[in-house]
Coordinates of C-alpha atoms in Angstrom, one line a residue:
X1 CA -5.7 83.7 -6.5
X2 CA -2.9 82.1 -7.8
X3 CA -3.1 78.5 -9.2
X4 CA -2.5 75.5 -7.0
X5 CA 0.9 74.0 -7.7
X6 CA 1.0 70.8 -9.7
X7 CA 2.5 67.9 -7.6
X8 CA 3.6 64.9 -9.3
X9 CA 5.7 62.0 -7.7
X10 CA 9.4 62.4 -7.9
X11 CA 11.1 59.8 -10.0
X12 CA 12.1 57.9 -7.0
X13 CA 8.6 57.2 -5.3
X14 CA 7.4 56.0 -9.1
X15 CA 10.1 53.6 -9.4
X16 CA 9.9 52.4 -6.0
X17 CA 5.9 51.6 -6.4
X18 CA 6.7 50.2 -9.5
X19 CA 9.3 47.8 -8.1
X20 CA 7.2 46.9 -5.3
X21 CA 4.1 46.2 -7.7
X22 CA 6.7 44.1 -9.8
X23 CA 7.7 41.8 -6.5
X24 CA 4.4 41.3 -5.2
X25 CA 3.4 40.2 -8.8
X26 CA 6.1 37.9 -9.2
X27 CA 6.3 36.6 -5.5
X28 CA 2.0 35.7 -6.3
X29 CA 2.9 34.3 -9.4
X30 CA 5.4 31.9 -7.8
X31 CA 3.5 31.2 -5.1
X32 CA 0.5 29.9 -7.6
X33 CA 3.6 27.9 -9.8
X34 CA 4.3 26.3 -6.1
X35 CA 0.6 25.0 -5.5
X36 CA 0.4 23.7 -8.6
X37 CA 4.1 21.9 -9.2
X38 CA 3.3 21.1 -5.3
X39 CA -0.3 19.6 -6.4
X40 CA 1.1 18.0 -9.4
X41 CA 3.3 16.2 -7.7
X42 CA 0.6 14.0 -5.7
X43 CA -1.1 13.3 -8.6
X44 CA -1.5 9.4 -9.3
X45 CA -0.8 7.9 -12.6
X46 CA -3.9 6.3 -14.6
X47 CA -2.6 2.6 -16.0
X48 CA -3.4 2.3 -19.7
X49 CA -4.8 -0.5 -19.2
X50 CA -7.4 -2.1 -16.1
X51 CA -5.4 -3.6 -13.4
X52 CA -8.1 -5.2 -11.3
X53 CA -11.2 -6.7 -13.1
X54 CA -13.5 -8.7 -11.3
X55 CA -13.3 -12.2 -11.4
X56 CA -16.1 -13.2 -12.4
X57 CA -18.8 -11.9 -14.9
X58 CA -22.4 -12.5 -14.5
X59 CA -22.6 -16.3 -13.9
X60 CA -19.4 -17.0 -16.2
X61 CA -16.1 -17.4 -14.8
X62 CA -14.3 -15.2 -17.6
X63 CA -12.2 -16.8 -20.3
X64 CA -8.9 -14.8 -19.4
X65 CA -8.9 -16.5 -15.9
X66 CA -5.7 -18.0 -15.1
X67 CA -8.5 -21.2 -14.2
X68 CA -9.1 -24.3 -16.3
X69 CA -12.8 -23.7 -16.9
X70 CA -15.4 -24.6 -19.8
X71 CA -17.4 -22.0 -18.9
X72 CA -19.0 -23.3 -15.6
X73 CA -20.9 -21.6 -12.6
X74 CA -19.6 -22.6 -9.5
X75 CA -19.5 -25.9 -9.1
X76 CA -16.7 -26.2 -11.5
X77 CA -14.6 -24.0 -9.1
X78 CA -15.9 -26.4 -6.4
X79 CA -14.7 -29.8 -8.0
X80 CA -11.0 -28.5 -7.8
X81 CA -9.0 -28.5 -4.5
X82 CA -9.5 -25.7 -1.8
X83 CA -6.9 -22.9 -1.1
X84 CA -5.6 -23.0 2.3
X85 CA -8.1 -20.7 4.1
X86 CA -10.7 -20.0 6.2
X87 CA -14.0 -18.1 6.7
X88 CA -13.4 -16.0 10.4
X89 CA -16.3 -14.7 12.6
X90 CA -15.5 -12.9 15.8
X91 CA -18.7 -12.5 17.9
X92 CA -20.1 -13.1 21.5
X93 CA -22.6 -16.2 22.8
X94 CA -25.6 -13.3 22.8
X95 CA -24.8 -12.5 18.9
X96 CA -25.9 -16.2 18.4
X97 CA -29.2 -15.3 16.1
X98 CA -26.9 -13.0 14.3
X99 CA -24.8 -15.6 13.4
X100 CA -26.9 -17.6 12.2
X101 CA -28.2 -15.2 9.8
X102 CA -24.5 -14.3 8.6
X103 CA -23.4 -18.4 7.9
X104 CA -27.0 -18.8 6.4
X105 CA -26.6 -16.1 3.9
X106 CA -22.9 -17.1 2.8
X107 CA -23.7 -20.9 2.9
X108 CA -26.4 -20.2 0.7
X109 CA -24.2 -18.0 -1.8
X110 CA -20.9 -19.4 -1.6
X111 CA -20.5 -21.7 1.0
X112 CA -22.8 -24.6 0.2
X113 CA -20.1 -25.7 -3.0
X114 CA -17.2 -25.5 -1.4
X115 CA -17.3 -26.1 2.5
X116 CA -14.5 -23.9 3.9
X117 CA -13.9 -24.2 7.6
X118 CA -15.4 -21.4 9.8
X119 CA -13.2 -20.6 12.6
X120 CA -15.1 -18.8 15.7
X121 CA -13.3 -16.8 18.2
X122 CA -14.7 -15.2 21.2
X123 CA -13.1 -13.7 24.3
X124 CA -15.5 -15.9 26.8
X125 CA -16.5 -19.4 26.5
X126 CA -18.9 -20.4 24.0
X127 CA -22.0 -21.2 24.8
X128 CA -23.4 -24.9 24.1
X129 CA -26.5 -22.8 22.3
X130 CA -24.0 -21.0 20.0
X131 CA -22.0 -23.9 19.4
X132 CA -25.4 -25.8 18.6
X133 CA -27.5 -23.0 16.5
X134 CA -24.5 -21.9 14.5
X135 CA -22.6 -24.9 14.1
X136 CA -25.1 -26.6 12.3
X137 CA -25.4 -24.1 9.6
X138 CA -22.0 -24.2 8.2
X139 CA -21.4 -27.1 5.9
X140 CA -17.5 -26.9 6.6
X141 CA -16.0 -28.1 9.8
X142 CA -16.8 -25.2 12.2
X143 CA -14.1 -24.9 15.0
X144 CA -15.0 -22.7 18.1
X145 CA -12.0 -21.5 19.8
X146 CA -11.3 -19.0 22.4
X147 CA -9.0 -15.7 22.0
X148 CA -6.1 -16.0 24.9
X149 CA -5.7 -13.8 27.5
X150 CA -3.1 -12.1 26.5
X151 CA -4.5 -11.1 23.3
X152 CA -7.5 -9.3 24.6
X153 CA -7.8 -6.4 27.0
X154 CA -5.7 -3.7 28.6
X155 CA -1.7 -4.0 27.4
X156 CA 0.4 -5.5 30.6
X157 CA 4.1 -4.7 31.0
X158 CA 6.4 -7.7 32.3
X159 CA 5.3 -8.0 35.4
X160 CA 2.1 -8.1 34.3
X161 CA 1.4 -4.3 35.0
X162 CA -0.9 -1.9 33.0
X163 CA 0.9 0.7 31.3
X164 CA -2.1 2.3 29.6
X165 CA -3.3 5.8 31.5
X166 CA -6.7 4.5 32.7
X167 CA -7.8 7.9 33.5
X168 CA -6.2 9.2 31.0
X169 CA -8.6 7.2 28.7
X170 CA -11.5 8.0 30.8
X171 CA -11.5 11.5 30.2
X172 CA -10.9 10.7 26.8
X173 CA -13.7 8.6 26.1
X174 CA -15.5 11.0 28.0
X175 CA -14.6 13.9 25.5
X176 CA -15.2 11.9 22.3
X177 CA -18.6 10.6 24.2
X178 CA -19.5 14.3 24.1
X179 CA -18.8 14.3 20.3
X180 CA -20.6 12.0 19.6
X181 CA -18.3 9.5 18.3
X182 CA -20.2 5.7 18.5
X183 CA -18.7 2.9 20.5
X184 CA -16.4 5.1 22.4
X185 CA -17.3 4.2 25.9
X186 CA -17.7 1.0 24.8
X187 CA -14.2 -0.8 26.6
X188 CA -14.4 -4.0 24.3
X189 CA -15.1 -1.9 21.1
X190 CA -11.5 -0.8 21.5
X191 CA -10.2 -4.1 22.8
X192 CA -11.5 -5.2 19.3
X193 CA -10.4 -2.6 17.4
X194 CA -6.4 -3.5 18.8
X195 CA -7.0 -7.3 18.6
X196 CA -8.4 -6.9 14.9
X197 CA -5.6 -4.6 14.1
X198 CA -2.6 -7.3 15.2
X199 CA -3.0 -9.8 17.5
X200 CA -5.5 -11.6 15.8
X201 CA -3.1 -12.3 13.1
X202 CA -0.5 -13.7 15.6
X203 CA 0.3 -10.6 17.6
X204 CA 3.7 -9.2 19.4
X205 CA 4.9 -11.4 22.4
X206 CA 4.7 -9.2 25.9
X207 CA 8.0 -8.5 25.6
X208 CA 7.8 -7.1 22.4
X209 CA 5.2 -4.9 23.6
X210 CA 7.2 -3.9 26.6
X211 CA 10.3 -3.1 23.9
X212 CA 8.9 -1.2 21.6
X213 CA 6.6 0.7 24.7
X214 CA 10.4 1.9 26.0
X215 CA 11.6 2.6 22.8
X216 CA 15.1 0.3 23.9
X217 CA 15.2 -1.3 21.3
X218 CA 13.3 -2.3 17.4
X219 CA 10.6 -4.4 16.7
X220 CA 13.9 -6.8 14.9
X221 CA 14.5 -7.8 18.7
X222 CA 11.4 -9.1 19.4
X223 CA 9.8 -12.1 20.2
X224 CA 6.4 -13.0 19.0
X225 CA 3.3 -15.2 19.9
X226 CA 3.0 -18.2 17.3
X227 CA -0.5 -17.5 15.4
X228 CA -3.5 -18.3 17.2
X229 CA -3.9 -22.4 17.1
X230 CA -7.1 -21.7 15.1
X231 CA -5.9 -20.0 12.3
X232 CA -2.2 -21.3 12.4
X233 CA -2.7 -23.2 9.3
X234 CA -4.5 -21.2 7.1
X235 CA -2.8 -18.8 4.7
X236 CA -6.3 -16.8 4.1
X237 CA -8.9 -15.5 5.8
X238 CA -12.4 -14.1 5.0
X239 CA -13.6 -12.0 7.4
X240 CA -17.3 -12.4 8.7
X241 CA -19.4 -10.6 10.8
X242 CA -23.0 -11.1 12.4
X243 CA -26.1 -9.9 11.1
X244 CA -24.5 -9.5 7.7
X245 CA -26.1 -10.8 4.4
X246 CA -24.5 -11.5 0.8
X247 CA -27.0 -10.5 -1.9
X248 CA -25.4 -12.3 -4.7
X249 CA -24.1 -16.2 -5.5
X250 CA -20.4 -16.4 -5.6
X251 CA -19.5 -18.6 -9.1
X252 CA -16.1 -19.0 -7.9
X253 CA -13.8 -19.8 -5.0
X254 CA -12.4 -16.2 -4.2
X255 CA -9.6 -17.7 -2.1
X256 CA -8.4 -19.4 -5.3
X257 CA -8.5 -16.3 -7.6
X258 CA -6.9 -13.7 -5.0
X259 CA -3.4 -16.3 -5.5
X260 CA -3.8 -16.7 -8.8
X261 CA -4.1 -13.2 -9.4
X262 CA -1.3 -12.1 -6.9
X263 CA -4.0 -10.4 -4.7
X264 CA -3.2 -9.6 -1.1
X265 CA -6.0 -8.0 0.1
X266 CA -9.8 -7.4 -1.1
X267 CA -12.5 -5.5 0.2
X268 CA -16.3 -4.4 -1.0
X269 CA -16.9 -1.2 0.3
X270 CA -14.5 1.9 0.8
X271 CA -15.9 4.9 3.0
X272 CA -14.6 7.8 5.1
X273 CA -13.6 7.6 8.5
X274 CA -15.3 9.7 11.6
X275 CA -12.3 12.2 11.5
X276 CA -12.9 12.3 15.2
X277 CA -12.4 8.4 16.0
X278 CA -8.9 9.2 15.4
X279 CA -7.0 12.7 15.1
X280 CA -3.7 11.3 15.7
X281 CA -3.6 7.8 14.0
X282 CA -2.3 9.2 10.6
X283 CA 0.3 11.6 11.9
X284 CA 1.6 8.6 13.3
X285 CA 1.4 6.6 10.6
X286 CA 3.3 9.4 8.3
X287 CA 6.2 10.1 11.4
X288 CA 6.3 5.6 11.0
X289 CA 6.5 6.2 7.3
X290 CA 9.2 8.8 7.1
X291 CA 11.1 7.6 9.9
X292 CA 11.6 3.7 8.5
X293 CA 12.2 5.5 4.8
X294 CA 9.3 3.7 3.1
X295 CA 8.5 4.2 0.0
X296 CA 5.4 6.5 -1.0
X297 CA 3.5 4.3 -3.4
X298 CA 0.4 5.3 -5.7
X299 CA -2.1 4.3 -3.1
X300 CA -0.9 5.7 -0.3
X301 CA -1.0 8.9 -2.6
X302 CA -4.4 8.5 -3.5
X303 CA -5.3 8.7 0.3
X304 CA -4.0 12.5 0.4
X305 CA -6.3 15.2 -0.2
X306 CA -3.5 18.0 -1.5
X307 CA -2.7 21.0 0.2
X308 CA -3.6 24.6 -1.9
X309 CA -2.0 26.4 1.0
X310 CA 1.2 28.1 0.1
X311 CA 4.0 26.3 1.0
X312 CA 4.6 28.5 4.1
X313 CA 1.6 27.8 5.5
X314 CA 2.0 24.2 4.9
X315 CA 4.8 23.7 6.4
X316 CA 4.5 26.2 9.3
X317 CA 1.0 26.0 10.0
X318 CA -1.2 23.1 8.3
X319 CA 1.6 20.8 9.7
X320 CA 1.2 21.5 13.1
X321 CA -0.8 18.3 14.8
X322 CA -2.0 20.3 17.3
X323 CA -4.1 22.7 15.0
X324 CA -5.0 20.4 12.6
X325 CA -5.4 16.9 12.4
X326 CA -4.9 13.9 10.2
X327 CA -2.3 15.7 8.0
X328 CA 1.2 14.9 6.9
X329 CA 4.6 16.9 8.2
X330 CA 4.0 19.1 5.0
X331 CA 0.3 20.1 5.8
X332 CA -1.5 17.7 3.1
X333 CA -4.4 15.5 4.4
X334 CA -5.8 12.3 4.8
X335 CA -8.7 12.1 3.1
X336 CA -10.1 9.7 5.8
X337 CA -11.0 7.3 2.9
X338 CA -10.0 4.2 4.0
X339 CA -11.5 0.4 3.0
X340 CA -14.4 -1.4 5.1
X341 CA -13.0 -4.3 6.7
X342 CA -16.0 -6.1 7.8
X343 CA -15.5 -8.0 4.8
X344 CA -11.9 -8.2 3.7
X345 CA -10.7 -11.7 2.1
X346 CA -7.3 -11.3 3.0
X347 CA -3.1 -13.1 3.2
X348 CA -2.2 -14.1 6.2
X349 CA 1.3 -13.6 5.5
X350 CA 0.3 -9.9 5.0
X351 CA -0.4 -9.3 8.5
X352 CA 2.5 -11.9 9.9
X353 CA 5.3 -10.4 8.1
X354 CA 7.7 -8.4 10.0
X355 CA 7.1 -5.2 8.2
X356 CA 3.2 -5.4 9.7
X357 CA 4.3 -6.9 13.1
X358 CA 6.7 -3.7 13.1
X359 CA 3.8 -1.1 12.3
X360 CA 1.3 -2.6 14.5
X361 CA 3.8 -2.5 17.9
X362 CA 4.5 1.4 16.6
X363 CA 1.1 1.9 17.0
X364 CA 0.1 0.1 19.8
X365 CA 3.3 1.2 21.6
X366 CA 1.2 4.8 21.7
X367 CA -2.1 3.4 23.0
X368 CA -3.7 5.4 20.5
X369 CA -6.4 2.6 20.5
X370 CA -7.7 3.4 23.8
X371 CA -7.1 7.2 24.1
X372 CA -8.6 7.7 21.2
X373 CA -11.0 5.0 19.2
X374 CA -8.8 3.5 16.6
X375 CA -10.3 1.4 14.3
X376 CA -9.1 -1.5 12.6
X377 CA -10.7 -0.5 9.2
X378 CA -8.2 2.4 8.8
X379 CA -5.1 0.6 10.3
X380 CA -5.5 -2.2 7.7
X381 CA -6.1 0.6 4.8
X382 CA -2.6 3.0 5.9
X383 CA -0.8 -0.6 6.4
X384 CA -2.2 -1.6 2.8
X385 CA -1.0 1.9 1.5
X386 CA 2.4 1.9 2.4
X387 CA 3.4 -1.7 2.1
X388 CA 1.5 -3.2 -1.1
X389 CA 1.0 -2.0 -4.6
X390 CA -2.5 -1.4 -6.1
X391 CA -2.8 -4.3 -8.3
X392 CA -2.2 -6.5 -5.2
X393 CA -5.9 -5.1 -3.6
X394 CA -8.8 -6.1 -5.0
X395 CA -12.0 -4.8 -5.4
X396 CA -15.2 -7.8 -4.6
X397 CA -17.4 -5.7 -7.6
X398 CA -19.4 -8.4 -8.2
X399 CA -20.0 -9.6 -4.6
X400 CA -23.3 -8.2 -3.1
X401 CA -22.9 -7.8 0.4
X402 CA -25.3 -5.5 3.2
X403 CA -23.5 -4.5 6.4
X404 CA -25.9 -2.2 7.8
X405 CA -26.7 0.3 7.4
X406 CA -24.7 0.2 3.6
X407 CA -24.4 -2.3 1.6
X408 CA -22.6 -2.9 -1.7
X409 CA -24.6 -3.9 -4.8
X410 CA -22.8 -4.4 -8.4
X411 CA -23.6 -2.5 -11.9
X412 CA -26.2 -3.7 -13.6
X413 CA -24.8 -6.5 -16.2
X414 CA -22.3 -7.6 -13.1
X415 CA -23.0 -10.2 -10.5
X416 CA -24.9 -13.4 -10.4
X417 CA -28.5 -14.0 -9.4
X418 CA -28.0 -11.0 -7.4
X419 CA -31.5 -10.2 -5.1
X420 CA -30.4 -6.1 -4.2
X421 CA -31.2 -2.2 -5.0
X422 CA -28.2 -0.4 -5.9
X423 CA -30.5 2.7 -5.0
X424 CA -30.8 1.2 -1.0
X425 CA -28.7 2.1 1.5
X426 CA -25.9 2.5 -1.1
X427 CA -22.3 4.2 -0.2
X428 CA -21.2 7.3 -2.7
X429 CA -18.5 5.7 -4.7
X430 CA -16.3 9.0 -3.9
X431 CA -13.8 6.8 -1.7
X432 CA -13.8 4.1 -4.1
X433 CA -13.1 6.0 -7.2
X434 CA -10.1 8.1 -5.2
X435 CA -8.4 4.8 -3.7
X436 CA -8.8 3.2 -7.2
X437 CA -6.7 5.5 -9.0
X438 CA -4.0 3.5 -9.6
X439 CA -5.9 0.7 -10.7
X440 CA -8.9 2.4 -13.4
X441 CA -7.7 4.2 -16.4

């Protein structure tokens, strides 16, 4: 038998595998440089220094506040005149014990030195039980007002028509009930979440909301409600809500720090959103972003969760809203961190300047409040993201404060006479430590 013939590749078919090995090598190696410039370009810069320290320090207010001070608790913060600001409390007459137990707590913390006004709002009449009960807990003037009309409840168009798909938001509510997401069938849970989210603040006039709606014209050609008469003359507000408790005394007048430290807006707690509540909200935050040609700052990036897709896939597939939520035009995601604003101290001017007024009708204009569940919580955080830098937020560290079912309780060696477990009912910190990026070495 004669030998089998030897067969070797010709020439061509090496060189031709060898090219192709040589492409696919080079195409995966600058597909990997892509992720990485790609991630590397969403990273945040650390400051070398801390940018937002708390303001107090045990029982001390801390020599390098801006403050006159010998060293005082409290009541040294107390003898000095009050900012122009308020405590706020939206609730209903049958969240009257609640109430109660909410100005208890922060009269006994804070409240008892300096006597800040508490302004009520409710979307009924108050009850003569609630004005009694509550009223006399607070040591400041307590003013009971009622939100108008127009504020509250299902958007109207000129003639006083709704424009909002009300079946349209039934099925929808009926979906997300299925989901499980909380407070969805609820109709005033989103009428809150929309007040809370602009009107509160001195919302857009109908017409405005009938403008923007139609898309004839910017939120520039507007008219707007004056501020509610309750909070007209106050440039600050600290938000408080029923059945929540404060864990730890106050030793000094918050209100007075945030302006002398340039602060805009503070919070206690940071935690993720139920991705569910809202699929769309930050897609349309993004397409408000890029289409007003706002400026990215560090917070804003510290929201995204970087893509490791390849950059075809980002941009052809991950950005497609209709396969995957709550990611920018370039496929990277929210990270549904967003601040807690049951407690927020906050400016008023914030959330009356045109550039909010402008984002708010955006959003409203899409009823995104009512066909999905918008909350307030994230609107504030996105708003606080694109127009404010990070110094201007401030972390409430020292504050303890229980909204359950978390609450916030400082380090150990921070906070005074605080009565809390930091082991109970505590929030991870992941959230926190993201947003804070700009802010922590």
């Amino acid at each position: 038998m004669s030998a089998a013939p030897n067969l070797r590749p010709f020439p061509t078919t090496t060189l031709l595998m060898s090219t192709i090995r040589y492409l696919l090598g080079s195409l995966l190696l600058l597909t990997l440089l892509e992720i990485f410039l790609h991630i590397y370009s969403l990273r945040v810069t650390r400051p070398t220094h801390a940018l937002d320290p708390p303001f107090a320090s045990s029982c001390l207010i801390p020599p390098e506040s801006p403050l006159s001070h010998d060293h005082d608790i409290a009541p040294h913060d107390a003898a000095l005149p009050r900012e122009n600001a308020t405590i706020l409390m939206l609730a209903r007459n049958s969240d009257v014990n609640g109430a109660v137990t909410a100005i208890r707590s922060l009269e006994e913390r804070f409240n008892r030195w300096f006597h800040y006004p508490v302004v009520f709002l409710n979307d009924q009449e108050w009850s003569e039980e609630f004005r009694e009960k509550v009223g006399q807990e607070a040591s400041g003037e307590a003013v009971f007002a009622r939100i108008p009309v127009e504020m509250w409840g299902w958007p109207v168009d000129g003639e006083g028509r709704e424009w909002v798909d009300r079946e349209k938001v039934k099925e929808a509510m009926a979906k997300l009930s299925t989901m499980g997401v909380p407070y969805v069938e609820n109709e005033n849970y989103h009428h809150m979440c929309r007040f809370y989210s602009g009107y509160v603040f001195g919302g857009l006039g109908l017409l405005c909301n009938i403008i923007v709606h139609d898309m004839q014209a910017n939120v520039g050609d507007c008219s707007f409600f004056q501020d509610h008469p309750a909070l007209k003359p106050y440039k600050y507000y600290w938000r408080l809500e029923p059945d929540v408790s404060y864990t730890c005394d106050i030793p000094y007048d918050p209100f007075k720090h945030m302006r002398l430290n340039n602060k805009t807006y503070g919070y206690s707690i940071a935690l993720w959103e139920i991705g569910s509540t809202a699929p769309s909200l930050f897609r349309t935050v993004t397409s408000y972003k890029s289409s007003h040609a706002i400026p990215t700052t560090p917070l804003w990036t510290s929201m995204l969760d970087p893509s490791w897709a390849p950059l075809p896939l980002r941009w052809g597939l991950m950005s497609d809203a209709r396969l995957f939520h709550s990611r920018t035009a370039t496929g990277d995601a929210w990270s549904l961190c967003h601040f807690w604003s049951n407690f927020e101290i906050s400016s008023l001017d914030f959330f009356r300047s045109a550039s909010y007024r402008a984002y708010f009708a955006a959003l409203d204009a899409t009823a995104g409040f009512y066909y999905e569940r918008w909350g307030d919580a994230p609107v504030h955080s996105l708003a606080a993201a694109l127009f404010l830098a990070p110094a201007q937020l401030h972390w409430f560290e020292d504050l303890g404060y229980r909204h359950p079912p978390f609450q916030h309780c400082p380090r150990d060696g921070l906070g005074c006479a605080c009565a809390c477990d930091r082991r109970e009912d505590a929030v991870p910190e992941t959230c926190l430590r993201q947003l804070r990026r700009g802010v922590d070495p």
